Amino acid sequence: MDQSFVDKNVLDNSFSAIRRIKEMLGDVCPGYYIETYGCQMNEHDSEKIAGMLEAAGYRKASEKASADLILFNTCCIRDHAEKRTFGNVGFVKEIKENNPSLITAVCGCMMQQPGAAEALAARFPFVDMIFGTNELHLFPQMLESVMNGERIIRVGKPNEEIAEGLPIKRNAGFSTFVNIMYGCNNFCSYCIVPYVRGRERSRRAGDIVEEVRRVVRDEGFTEVTLLGQNVNSYNDNGLKFPELLRMVNEVDGLKRLRFMTSHPKDLSHELVMAMKECDKVCEHIHLPVQSGSNRILELMNRRYTREHYFDLVDDLRENVKGIELTTDIIVGFPTETDEDLEDTLDLVRRVGYSSAYTFAYSIRPGTKAAVMDGQIPEAVKKERLKRLNDVIAETIVKANDKYLGTVGEILIEGKDTRGEPMMFGKLGSLKMVYVKGDESMIGKYYNAMITGTRFNSLAGEIID
Ligand code: SAH
Ligand code: SF4
Ligand code: F3S
């Protein structure tokens, strides 16, 4: 397991650049606006960029149109994500016409694809700064150059190193992310992530525990989600994920511990037991299955079978009381037949997910599946996606009934003002519960009795 760290001198330079920008700005507090696409990794990277900007004297702008710096943190997991980004970067042209000193930046996974940065630079001459996933920790130096009139286009190979100690401006709330590893080595045949995020590398367990301690103690978060593309292959010199989970579980003041994503091929019985034995670990697991057909799973290079997946589900359900599963599924992978889809529908019915992210397969240039024979027409993918979503909706509704009359702890997250105003919060299983109440409840934990079901949420009454 590679575990090299960015040179301390390089990070010192980043901090020096932050100080110089702050001096340059003096009393001025320019506004920044960050638009983030894609997964929690990107969300969290944006929090790091926001952290650097705030340390340099920037403040979050209330809206895009009034910002002095607009940054797009892009995703390329599917074609759709890419198209949206191009459209939205285009709109900035108008804002720039009204505010010529506006700084526009584009970064993230999409920029890491061959030729993408150059194409974006040519199409949008007003973009001042383009960088990849490799250059996140160099953001202050690059921003300083842009402020001095340079245009920066800098995309290296995806990062092989870990940058520790950058400031992080976490999104407000009660729940936050902590990275435990970066990159991915799995090369699922449809997926672009290993190409744009580089090889797997794990942070030190001690650094992770310390960060969790800090966010709980100093920033008031009570729920933490440990992040990685495949947390089950976490490895800090032999210290594996179940052990890490047990270490984080000991952090004082932490109430809830979550993690994502788990790859079924690496989900061990030790992890199931750690989930069972750690009181703060929530009764939920996101376990992407991708397909219920063994033939397709093999073509996807997922390296497990549906039978193995069922065994994992049994182990989880036997040991982790009340556990809910969520998943990701792709339909329309090359050569997928109606029979393969039936296998997927059958798996979905048997597992009974509490929610699922479903996608039509999208060709990602450079991946193995992109050049496979037997690509499925878009109309067929669409139709299969609808069939899958219908089955999932059915299973979700069916699974809600078991909650009726039960009592569970919910963390109140906010107020829903559509219709009769209701407070909403989540159970450890991630199920959303609506209750009567007021804003003073936000951020607190309550026991609720479940009294009704909606489509993918529940209704309840506070009982303490
Ligand atoms: N590391 C995570 C997933 C990251 S990507 C894991 O292994 O589970 C999130 C989801 O996007 C994937 O689970 C997959 O369902 C979907 N996805 C990835 N590449 C895709 C593609 N080319 N077309 C459609 N969906 C895709
Ligand atoms: Fe992509 Fe597979 Fe890695 Fe997940 S495990 S990021 S789907 S290659
Ligand atoms: Fe995430 Fe999209 Fe990159 S899903 S890792 S932001 S390609």
Short mmCIF file of C-alpha atoms in Angstrom, two decimals, residues 143-332:
data_model
loop_
_atom_site.label_atom_id
_atom_site.label_comp_id
_atom_site.label_asym_id
_atom_site.label_seq_id
_atom_site.Cartn_x
_atom_site.Cartn_y
_atom_site.Cartn_z
CA LEU A 143 -4.54 31.68 -7.13
CA GLU A 144 -1.71 34.06 -6.32
CA SER A 145 -0.40 33.78 -9.89
CA VAL A 146 -3.88 34.44 -11.28
CA MET A 147 -4.22 37.51 -9.06
CA ASN A 148 -0.95 38.68 -10.60
CA GLY A 149 -2.44 38.44 -14.08
CA GLU A 150 -1.40 34.97 -15.21
CA ARG A 151 -3.65 32.32 -16.69
CA ILE A 152 -3.05 28.93 -15.08
CA ILE A 153 -3.66 25.60 -16.76
CA ARG A 154 -2.10 22.88 -14.69
CA VAL A 155 -3.15 19.26 -14.77
CA GLY A 156 -0.62 16.63 -13.75
CA LYS A 157 -1.09 12.92 -13.51
CA PRO A 158 -3.64 11.98 -10.86
CA ASN A 159 -2.30 12.37 -7.39
CA GLU A 160 -0.15 9.64 -5.92
CA GLU A 161 0.43 11.48 -2.66
CA ILE A 162 -1.46 12.52 0.45
CA ALA A 163 -1.57 16.19 1.45
CA GLU A 164 -2.06 16.46 5.22
CA GLY A 165 -2.99 19.55 7.17
CA LEU A 166 -4.76 21.80 4.67
CA PRO A 167 -7.40 24.03 6.25
CA ILE A 168 -10.97 22.78 5.75
CA LYS A 169 -14.11 24.91 5.80
CA ARG A 170 -16.80 22.32 6.49
CA ASN A 171 -20.36 22.86 5.33
CA ALA A 172 -22.53 23.81 8.26
CA GLY A 173 -24.57 21.08 9.91
CA PHE A 174 -24.17 18.20 12.34
CA SER A 175 -22.71 15.66 10.00
CA THR A 176 -19.37 15.91 8.23
CA PHE A 177 -16.88 13.93 6.11
CA VAL A 178 -13.41 12.72 6.96
CA ASN A 179 -11.26 11.21 4.19
CA ILE A 180 -9.59 7.96 5.12
CA MET A 181 -8.18 7.14 1.72
CA TYR A 182 -7.89 8.47 -1.81
CA GLY A 183 -7.95 6.93 -5.27
CA CYS A 184 -9.05 3.51 -6.45
CA ASN A 185 -7.26 0.39 -7.72
CA ASN A 186 -10.27 -1.62 -8.76
CA PHE A 187 -10.69 -0.68 -12.40
CA CYS A 188 -14.31 -1.73 -12.73
CA SER A 189 -14.52 -1.85 -16.51
CA TYR A 190 -17.11 0.94 -16.82
CA CYS A 191 -15.53 3.38 -14.38
CA ILE A 192 -13.38 6.45 -14.92
CA VAL A 193 -12.47 7.03 -11.25
CA PRO A 194 -9.17 5.07 -11.16
CA TYR A 195 -7.99 7.12 -14.15
CA VAL A 196 -8.85 10.53 -12.72
CA ARG A 197 -8.18 9.93 -9.02
CA GLY A 198 -5.06 7.79 -9.21
CA ARG A 199 -3.96 4.86 -7.09
CA GLU A 200 -5.33 3.88 -3.72
CA ARG A 201 -3.56 5.42 -0.74
CA SER A 202 -4.60 5.39 2.91
CA ARG A 203 -4.10 8.13 5.46
CA ARG A 204 -2.52 7.29 8.80
CA ALA A 205 -5.03 6.01 11.34
CA GLY A 206 -3.70 8.43 13.97
CA ASP A 207 -4.26 11.44 11.68
CA ILE A 208 -7.82 10.28 10.96
CA VAL A 209 -8.71 9.79 14.63
CA GLU A 210 -7.21 13.18 15.46
CA GLU A 211 -9.28 14.85 12.74
CA VAL A 212 -12.47 13.20 13.99
CA ARG A 213 -11.62 14.34 17.52
CA ARG A 214 -11.12 17.89 16.27
CA VAL A 215 -14.37 18.16 14.33
CA VAL A 216 -16.35 16.76 17.27
CA ARG A 217 -14.63 18.81 19.96
CA ASP A 218 -13.97 22.11 18.16
CA GLU A 219 -16.66 22.27 15.49
CA GLY A 220 -19.61 20.61 17.19
CA PHE A 221 -20.24 17.80 14.69
CA THR A 222 -21.83 14.68 16.18
CA GLU A 223 -21.98 12.49 13.07
CA VAL A 224 -18.97 11.63 10.90
CA THR A 225 -18.83 9.75 7.60
CA LEU A 226 -15.47 8.16 6.79
CA LEU A 227 -14.85 8.53 3.07
CA GLY A 228 -13.05 6.44 0.48
CA GLN A 229 -13.86 4.87 -2.93
CA ASN A 230 -13.44 1.48 -1.30
CA VAL A 231 -13.07 1.80 2.46
CA ASN A 232 -12.76 -1.99 2.82
CA SER A 233 -9.29 -1.92 1.35
CA TYR A 234 -8.05 0.74 3.81
CA ASN A 235 -4.56 -0.25 4.92
CA ASP A 236 -2.27 1.83 7.11
CA ASN A 237 0.81 -0.39 7.32
CA GLY A 238 -1.30 -3.41 8.15
CA LEU A 239 -3.96 -1.59 10.17
CA LYS A 240 -7.22 -2.44 8.35
CA PHE A 241 -10.63 -0.80 8.18
CA PRO A 242 -12.38 -2.76 10.97
CA GLU A 243 -9.65 -1.72 13.38
CA LEU A 244 -9.85 1.90 12.24
CA LEU A 245 -13.60 1.84 12.79
CA ARG A 246 -13.07 0.60 16.35
CA MET A 247 -10.53 3.37 16.98
CA VAL A 248 -12.82 6.13 15.70
CA ASN A 249 -15.73 4.65 17.65
CA GLU A 250 -13.86 5.60 20.85
CA VAL A 251 -13.85 9.34 20.11
CA ASP A 252 -15.60 11.17 22.95
CA GLY A 253 -18.65 13.18 21.96
CA LEU A 254 -19.10 11.41 18.62
CA LYS A 255 -22.66 10.05 18.40
CA ARG A 256 -22.86 8.50 14.95
CA LEU A 257 -20.27 6.94 12.70
CA ARG A 258 -20.88 6.13 9.03
CA PHE A 259 -18.65 5.15 6.14
CA MET A 260 -18.75 4.87 2.37
CA THR A 261 -18.24 3.22 -0.04
CA SER A 262 -17.89 -0.51 0.64
CA HIS A 263 -16.92 -2.79 -2.21
CA PRO A 264 -18.60 -6.21 -1.83
CA LYS A 265 -15.45 -8.08 -2.86
CA ASP A 266 -13.58 -6.73 0.18
CA LEU A 267 -16.32 -6.68 2.81
CA SER A 268 -15.03 -8.98 5.54
CA HIS A 269 -16.76 -10.73 8.41
CA GLU A 270 -14.40 -8.75 10.69
CA LEU A 271 -16.01 -5.57 9.42
CA VAL A 272 -19.49 -6.94 10.06
CA MET A 273 -18.43 -7.77 13.62
CA ALA A 274 -16.91 -4.31 14.08
CA MET A 275 -20.20 -2.79 12.95
CA LYS A 276 -22.05 -4.99 15.40
CA GLU A 277 -19.77 -4.21 18.32
CA CYS A 278 -19.17 -0.47 17.83
CA ASP A 279 -22.07 1.35 19.45
CA LYS A 280 -21.67 4.49 17.33
CA VAL A 281 -21.57 2.77 13.95
CA CYS A 282 -24.96 3.27 12.31
CA GLU A 283 -27.14 0.40 11.17
CA HIS A 284 -26.69 1.23 7.51
CA ILE A 285 -24.37 0.17 4.73
CA HIS A 286 -24.05 1.43 1.19
CA LEU A 287 -23.09 -1.68 -0.73
CA PRO A 288 -23.14 -1.07 -4.49
CA VAL A 289 -24.07 -4.24 -6.33
CA GLN A 290 -24.08 -2.76 -9.87
CA SER A 291 -25.79 -5.82 -11.39
CA GLY A 292 -27.55 -9.01 -10.32
CA SER A 293 -26.21 -11.02 -13.25
CA ASN A 294 -23.02 -13.00 -12.73
CA ARG A 295 -22.14 -12.71 -16.40
CA ILE A 296 -22.39 -8.91 -16.29
CA LEU A 297 -20.59 -8.70 -12.93
CA GLU A 298 -17.69 -10.55 -14.51
CA LEU A 299 -17.62 -8.23 -17.53
CA MET A 300 -17.74 -5.31 -15.10
CA ASN A 301 -14.65 -6.74 -13.34
CA ARG A 302 -16.42 -6.54 -9.99
CA ARG A 303 -14.87 -9.81 -8.77
CA TYR A 304 -17.83 -11.17 -6.79
CA THR A 305 -20.95 -13.16 -7.67
CA ARG A 306 -24.57 -12.57 -6.75
CA GLU A 307 -24.33 -15.59 -4.45
CA HIS A 308 -21.44 -13.99 -2.58
CA TYR A 309 -23.43 -10.77 -2.34
CA PHE A 310 -26.40 -12.62 -0.82
CA ASP A 311 -24.05 -14.20 1.75
CA LEU A 312 -22.80 -10.74 2.72
CA VAL A 313 -26.35 -9.46 3.11
CA ASP A 314 -27.20 -12.46 5.33
CA ASP A 315 -24.12 -11.89 7.49
CA LEU A 316 -24.96 -8.18 7.86
CA ARG A 317 -28.62 -8.82 8.68
CA GLU A 318 -27.81 -11.56 11.17
CA ASN A 319 -25.32 -9.47 13.08
CA VAL A 320 -26.20 -5.80 12.75
CA LYS A 321 -29.65 -5.33 14.23
CA GLY A 322 -32.04 -3.38 12.02
CA ILE A 323 -29.46 -2.74 9.31
CA GLU A 324 -30.65 -1.11 6.08
CA LEU A 325 -28.86 -1.48 2.80
CA THR A 326 -28.58 1.01 -0.02
CA THR A 327 -26.92 0.40 -3.36
CA ASP A 328 -25.86 1.59 -6.81
CA ILE A 329 -27.02 -0.21 -9.94
CA ILE A 330 -26.12 0.26 -13.59
CA VAL A 331 -28.44 -0.93 -16.37
CA GLY A 332 -27.58 -1.21 -20.03
#
